[in-house]
Amino acid sequence: MSLDLDLDYATTLLAAVLLGVGFVLQQYAAEQEPESRFLRLRILTDLLRKPRWLLGIGCMVAGYLLAAWSIDHLELTLVEPLLTTYLIWALVLAVPLSGQSVKLTEVIGAVILIIGVGLLSLSRSITPIGLDIGSFSHWYAAAIIAGVAFVAVMIGHRRTGQVRATLTGLAAGLVFGIQDALTRQTLTGLQGNSWTVLFTTWSVYALIGAGIVGIWLMQNAFSAAPLHASLPAIAAGEPLAGIALGILVFGDRIQITPGLLAIEVCGIAALIIGVIAVARSSAFSGLRKITDVITPGSHGTDAHPPVNGTPRDSSAARKFSRPAHQRRLHDSASGGDGR
């Protein structure tokens, strides 16, 4: 039993590594999308042509497949806090990409995040889950969470910049929490049945839909502002939704003794503080500077410094960058008027 539990923990942490790497790579590509494509399907069709984004999606899918294994063997209220450690791995990758150094506050935030996960793990049952509820009648909670996500997106649509990224990221995180619960429902339905039962199970289609919507919302959040604006909301929204559905839909046990309740409260507080401290790292905001440099067309008119506050005309700049004898030939060919 102990060996199986260690394997479940290791699998969950490996899933967190892949998720962290995948999110950074996706944001690295998505932030180049223009603001006019916010909440449009065009943003996904554009990103499908970017190898870096596809690699990020591959890492994320692999991470969620491993997370599905964990969800099938552990309670959602334990898996969700463990998955939030992807922020630490995202920071590890963002630091060399952005060229920023790690600050002491970010290290302290990572330590607090790990402590929060540890406290929540100690307060949870460490035995595999037993009877699942998970019937369709218990999924009203998911509808409420989806409604909150919809409201967040609508409010974010009327805003710009970091507010838009935060609200859209929160919506994406809530949808991913619903996706985690649907994963558990699907895997529970497979126990003792052939895989062909998937074609007749409602949760499979809902799982696919939630995954597509979550990815779409996340790319919109990534494109709206630097990663530090959206990642805290994603990282907080997913475990909150997943833990809530684990309790309300599947009947995950809650320890209510005074000592364990105090541990759980401290663990949740540490988790939130650590998420915010790590996700607001300058390394995440520094990724925007890199994408600004490599954005196609950045060497056009913007490449020439403005004169008296007015951008230089690129054609004029090219003309006066020619050697003198080429300019004379160009002027004579155009009638001597210098055009």
Coordinates of C-alpha atoms in Angstrom, one line a residue:
M1 CA 0.0 0.0 0.0
S2 CA 2.8 2.4 0.9
L3 CA 4.6 1.7 -2.4
D4 CA 1.4 2.3 -4.4
L5 CA 0.8 5.6 -2.5
D6 CA 4.3 6.7 -3.3
L7 CA 3.8 5.9 -7.0
D8 CA 0.5 8.0 -6.9
Y9 CA 2.3 10.9 -5.4
A10 CA 5.2 10.7 -7.8
T11 CA 2.8 10.5 -10.8
T12 CA 0.9 13.6 -9.6
L13 CA 4.2 15.6 -9.2
L14 CA 5.4 14.5 -12.7
A15 CA 2.0 15.7 -14.0
A16 CA 2.6 19.0 -12.3
V17 CA 6.0 19.3 -14.0
L18 CA 4.5 18.7 -17.5
L19 CA 1.7 21.1 -16.8
G20 CA 4.1 23.9 -15.7
V21 CA 6.3 23.5 -18.8
G22 CA 3.2 23.3 -21.0
F23 CA 1.6 26.4 -19.7
V24 CA 4.8 28.5 -20.1
L25 CA 5.3 27.3 -23.7
Q26 CA 1.7 28.1 -24.6
Q27 CA 1.8 31.5 -23.1
Y28 CA 5.1 32.2 -24.9
A29 CA 3.3 31.7 -28.2
A30 CA -0.2 33.0 -27.3
E31 CA 0.9 36.4 -26.1
Q32 CA 1.8 37.3 -29.7
E33 CA -1.8 37.1 -30.7
P34 CA -3.5 40.6 -31.3
E35 CA -6.1 41.9 -28.9
S36 CA -8.7 41.8 -31.7
R37 CA -8.8 38.0 -31.5
F38 CA -9.9 37.9 -27.9
L39 CA -12.6 35.2 -27.4
R40 CA -12.5 34.3 -31.1
L41 CA -11.8 30.8 -32.5
R42 CA -9.2 32.4 -34.8
I43 CA -6.8 32.5 -31.9
L44 CA -6.8 28.7 -31.8
T45 CA -6.4 28.3 -35.6
D46 CA -3.4 30.6 -35.5
L47 CA -1.8 28.9 -32.6
L48 CA -2.1 25.5 -34.3
R49 CA 0.5 26.7 -36.8
K50 CA 3.1 27.5 -34.1
P51 CA 5.4 24.6 -33.1
R52 CA 6.2 26.0 -29.7
W53 CA 2.5 26.2 -28.8
L54 CA 1.9 22.6 -30.1
L55 CA 4.8 21.4 -27.9
G56 CA 3.2 23.2 -24.9
I57 CA -0.2 21.5 -25.7
G58 CA 1.6 18.2 -25.9
C59 CA 3.2 18.7 -22.5
M60 CA -0.2 19.8 -21.0
V61 CA -2.1 16.8 -22.4
A62 CA 0.6 14.4 -21.1
G63 CA 0.3 16.1 -17.7
Y64 CA -3.4 15.8 -17.6
L65 CA -3.2 12.1 -18.6
L66 CA -0.9 11.5 -15.7
A67 CA -3.2 13.6 -13.5
A68 CA -6.1 11.3 -14.6
W69 CA -4.2 8.3 -13.2
S70 CA -3.9 10.2 -9.9
I71 CA -7.5 11.2 -9.9
D72 CA -8.4 7.5 -10.3
H73 CA -6.3 6.5 -7.3
L74 CA -6.5 9.5 -4.9
E75 CA -9.2 11.9 -3.7
L76 CA -9.7 15.1 -5.7
T77 CA -9.2 17.1 -2.5
L78 CA -5.6 15.7 -2.4
V79 CA -4.7 15.6 -6.1
E80 CA -5.7 19.3 -6.7
P81 CA -3.3 20.8 -4.2
L82 CA -0.4 18.6 -5.5
L83 CA -1.1 19.7 -9.0
T84 CA -0.7 23.4 -8.0
T85 CA 3.0 22.8 -7.6
Y86 CA 3.2 23.2 -11.4
L87 CA 3.7 26.9 -10.7
I88 CA 7.2 26.1 -9.3
W89 CA 8.1 24.2 -12.4
A90 CA 6.7 26.9 -14.6
L91 CA 9.0 29.4 -12.7
V92 CA 12.0 27.1 -13.3
L93 CA 11.4 27.3 -17.0
A94 CA 10.4 31.0 -17.2
V95 CA 13.6 32.2 -15.4
P96 CA 16.0 31.2 -18.2
L97 CA 13.5 32.1 -21.0
S98 CA 13.0 35.6 -19.6
G99 CA 16.6 36.2 -18.4
Q100 CA 15.3 37.3 -15.0
S101 CA 16.8 36.3 -11.7
V102 CA 14.9 34.5 -9.0
K103 CA 14.1 36.8 -6.1
L104 CA 14.0 35.9 -2.4
T105 CA 10.3 36.5 -2.2
E106 CA 9.7 34.0 -5.0
V107 CA 11.7 31.4 -3.2
I108 CA 9.8 32.0 0.0
G109 CA 6.6 31.8 -2.0
A110 CA 7.6 28.4 -3.4
V111 CA 8.4 27.2 0.1
I112 CA 5.1 28.4 1.4
L113 CA 3.3 26.7 -1.5
I114 CA 5.0 23.4 -0.7
I115 CA 4.2 23.8 3.0
G116 CA 0.5 24.4 2.1
V117 CA 0.4 21.3 -0.1
G118 CA 2.0 19.3 2.7
L119 CA -0.4 20.5 5.3
L120 CA -3.4 19.7 3.1
S121 CA -1.9 16.2 2.4
L122 CA -1.5 15.5 6.1
S123 CA -5.1 16.4 6.8
R124 CA -6.5 14.2 4.1
S125 CA -7.2 10.5 4.1
I126 CA -4.3 8.6 2.6
T127 CA -6.3 5.6 1.6
P128 CA -7.7 5.1 -1.8
I129 CA -11.3 6.3 -2.2
G130 CA -14.1 3.9 -1.7
L131 CA -17.7 4.5 -2.7
D132 CA -18.2 7.2 -5.3
I133 CA -21.5 9.1 -5.6
G134 CA -21.0 11.0 -8.9
S135 CA -24.5 10.5 -10.3
F136 CA -25.8 13.0 -12.7
S137 CA -28.2 14.5 -10.1
H138 CA -25.2 15.7 -8.0
W139 CA -23.7 17.8 -10.8
Y140 CA -25.7 20.9 -10.1
A141 CA -22.6 22.2 -8.4
A142 CA -20.7 22.0 -11.7
A143 CA -23.4 24.1 -13.3
I144 CA -23.0 26.7 -10.7
I145 CA -19.2 26.8 -11.1
A146 CA -19.7 27.0 -14.9
G147 CA -22.0 30.0 -14.4
V148 CA -19.4 31.8 -12.3
A149 CA -16.9 31.1 -15.0
F150 CA -19.2 32.6 -17.6
V151 CA -19.8 35.7 -15.6
A152 CA -16.0 36.2 -15.1
V153 CA -15.5 35.9 -18.9
M154 CA -18.3 38.4 -19.7
I155 CA -16.8 40.9 -17.2
G156 CA -13.3 40.4 -18.5
H157 CA -14.5 40.9 -22.1
R158 CA -15.4 44.5 -21.1
R159 CA -12.0 45.1 -19.6
T160 CA -8.5 45.1 -21.0
G161 CA -5.0 44.1 -19.9
Q162 CA -4.3 42.4 -16.6
V163 CA -8.0 42.6 -15.4
R164 CA -9.1 40.8 -18.5
A165 CA -6.3 38.2 -18.2
T166 CA -7.1 37.5 -14.5
L167 CA -10.8 37.1 -15.0
T168 CA -10.4 34.9 -18.1
G169 CA -7.7 32.9 -16.3
L170 CA -10.1 32.4 -13.3
A171 CA -12.8 31.1 -15.7
A172 CA -10.3 28.7 -17.3
G173 CA -9.2 27.4 -13.9
L174 CA -12.8 26.8 -12.9
V175 CA -13.5 24.9 -16.1
F176 CA -10.3 22.8 -15.6
G177 CA -11.6 22.0 -12.1
I178 CA -14.8 20.7 -13.6
Q179 CA -12.7 18.8 -16.2
D180 CA -10.9 17.1 -13.3
A181 CA -14.1 16.0 -11.7
L182 CA -15.5 14.8 -15.1
T183 CA -12.3 12.7 -15.5
R184 CA -13.0 11.0 -12.2
Q185 CA -16.6 10.4 -13.2
T186 CA -15.5 8.8 -16.5
L187 CA -12.8 6.6 -14.9
T188 CA -15.3 5.5 -12.3
G189 CA -17.7 4.4 -15.0
L190 CA -15.0 2.4 -16.7
Q191 CA -14.3 0.2 -13.6
G192 CA -15.4 -3.3 -14.5
N193 CA -16.6 -2.4 -17.9
S194 CA -15.3 -2.5 -21.5
W195 CA -13.8 0.7 -22.9
T196 CA -16.7 0.7 -25.5
V197 CA -19.0 2.0 -22.7
L198 CA -17.3 5.4 -23.2
F199 CA -19.4 6.0 -26.3
T200 CA -22.6 5.8 -24.2
T201 CA -21.4 7.8 -21.2
W202 CA -22.5 11.4 -20.9
S203 CA -19.4 12.3 -18.8
V204 CA -17.0 11.6 -21.7
Y205 CA -18.6 14.1 -24.0
A206 CA -18.8 16.6 -21.2
L207 CA -15.1 16.0 -20.5
I208 CA -14.1 16.7 -24.1
G209 CA -16.2 19.8 -24.2
A210 CA -14.8 21.1 -20.9
G211 CA -11.2 20.4 -22.1
I212 CA -11.8 22.4 -25.3
V213 CA -13.4 25.3 -23.5
G214 CA -10.7 25.4 -20.8
I215 CA -7.9 25.4 -23.4
W216 CA -9.6 28.1 -25.4
L217 CA -10.2 30.3 -22.4
M218 CA -6.6 29.8 -21.2
Q219 CA -5.1 30.9 -24.5
N220 CA -7.3 34.1 -24.4
A221 CA -6.0 34.8 -20.9
F222 CA -2.4 34.2 -22.0
S223 CA -2.8 36.6 -25.0
A224 CA -4.3 39.4 -22.9
A225 CA -1.4 40.1 -20.5
P226 CA 1.9 38.6 -19.2
L227 CA 1.7 35.3 -17.4
H228 CA 1.8 36.7 -13.9
A229 CA -1.7 38.2 -14.5
S230 CA -3.5 35.0 -15.5
L231 CA -1.5 32.1 -13.9
P232 CA -2.5 32.9 -10.2
A233 CA -6.2 32.8 -11.2
I234 CA -5.8 29.6 -13.1
A235 CA -3.8 28.0 -10.3
A236 CA -6.3 29.1 -7.7
G237 CA -9.5 28.4 -9.7
E238 CA -8.8 24.8 -10.6
P239 CA -8.2 23.4 -7.1
L240 CA -11.1 25.4 -5.7
A241 CA -13.5 23.9 -8.2
G242 CA -12.0 20.4 -8.0
I243 CA -12.0 20.3 -4.2
A244 CA -15.6 21.6 -4.1
L245 CA -16.8 19.0 -6.6
G246 CA -14.9 16.3 -4.9
I247 CA -16.8 17.0 -1.7
L248 CA -20.3 17.8 -3.2
V249 CA -20.4 15.3 -6.0
F250 CA -18.2 12.4 -4.9
G251 CA -18.5 12.7 -1.1
D252 CA -14.8 13.1 -0.4
R253 CA -14.3 13.0 3.4
I254 CA -13.6 16.1 5.3
Q255 CA -11.7 15.9 8.6
I256 CA -13.6 18.0 11.2
T257 CA -11.7 17.5 14.4
P258 CA -10.4 20.8 15.7
G259 CA -6.7 19.9 15.1
L260 CA -7.1 18.7 11.6
L261 CA -9.5 21.5 10.7
A262 CA -6.8 24.0 11.8
I263 CA -4.3 22.2 9.6
E264 CA -6.6 22.4 6.6
V265 CA -7.3 26.1 7.1
C266 CA -3.5 26.8 7.4
G267 CA -2.8 24.6 4.4
I268 CA -5.4 26.5 2.2
A269 CA -4.1 29.9 3.4
A270 CA -0.5 28.8 2.7
L271 CA -1.5 27.4 -0.7
I272 CA -3.1 30.7 -1.8
I273 CA -0.3 32.9 -0.5
G274 CA 2.3 30.7 -2.2
V275 CA 0.4 30.6 -5.5
I276 CA 0.2 34.4 -5.6
A277 CA 3.9 34.9 -4.6
V278 CA 5.2 32.5 -7.1
A279 CA 2.9 33.4 -10.0
R280 CA 3.7 37.1 -9.7
S281 CA 7.3 36.5 -10.4
S282 CA 9.1 39.0 -12.7
A283 CA 10.2 36.0 -14.7
F284 CA 6.7 35.5 -15.9
S285 CA 6.2 39.1 -16.8
G286 CA 9.6 39.1 -18.5
L287 CA 8.2 36.6 -21.1
R288 CA 6.3 39.5 -22.7
K289 CA 9.5 41.3 -23.5
I290 CA 10.8 38.3 -25.4
T291 CA 7.6 37.8 -27.4
D292 CA 7.6 41.5 -28.2
V293 CA 11.1 41.2 -29.7
I294 CA 10.3 38.1 -31.8
T295 CA 6.8 39.1 -32.9
P296 CA 6.6 39.0 -36.7
G297 CA 6.6 42.5 -38.2
S298 CA 8.4 44.0 -35.2
H299 CA 11.2 45.2 -37.5
G300 CA 8.8 47.2 -39.7
T301 CA 7.9 50.8 -39.0
D302 CA 8.3 50.4 -35.2
A303 CA 11.9 49.5 -35.8
H304 CA 12.7 53.1 -36.6
P305 CA 12.7 55.5 -33.7
P306 CA 10.1 58.3 -33.7
V307 CA 11.0 61.8 -34.7
N308 CA 9.3 64.5 -32.6
G309 CA 6.9 61.9 -31.3
T310 CA 5.9 60.7 -34.8
P311 CA 6.9 57.3 -36.1
R312 CA 9.3 57.5 -39.1
D313 CA 8.0 56.4 -42.5
S314 CA 9.8 53.2 -43.3
S315 CA 10.0 54.0 -47.0
A316 CA 11.7 57.3 -46.3
A317 CA 14.1 55.6 -43.9
R318 CA 15.0 53.1 -46.5
K319 CA 15.6 55.8 -49.1
F320 CA 18.0 57.9 -47.0
S321 CA 19.8 54.7 -45.9
R322 CA 21.0 54.2 -49.5
P323 CA 24.4 55.3 -50.7
A324 CA 24.5 58.8 -52.3
H325 CA 25.0 57.6 -55.9
Q326 CA 22.0 55.3 -55.6
R327 CA 19.9 58.2 -54.4
R328 CA 20.9 60.3 -57.4
L329 CA 20.0 57.5 -59.8
H330 CA 16.6 57.1 -58.0
D331 CA 15.9 60.8 -58.2
S332 CA 16.8 61.1 -61.9
A333 CA 14.6 58.1 -62.7
S334 CA 11.7 59.7 -60.9
G335 CA 11.9 63.0 -62.7
G336 CA 14.3 64.8 -60.4
D337 CA 11.7 65.7 -57.9
G338 CA 13.2 63.4 -55.2
R339 CA 10.3 61.0 -55.1

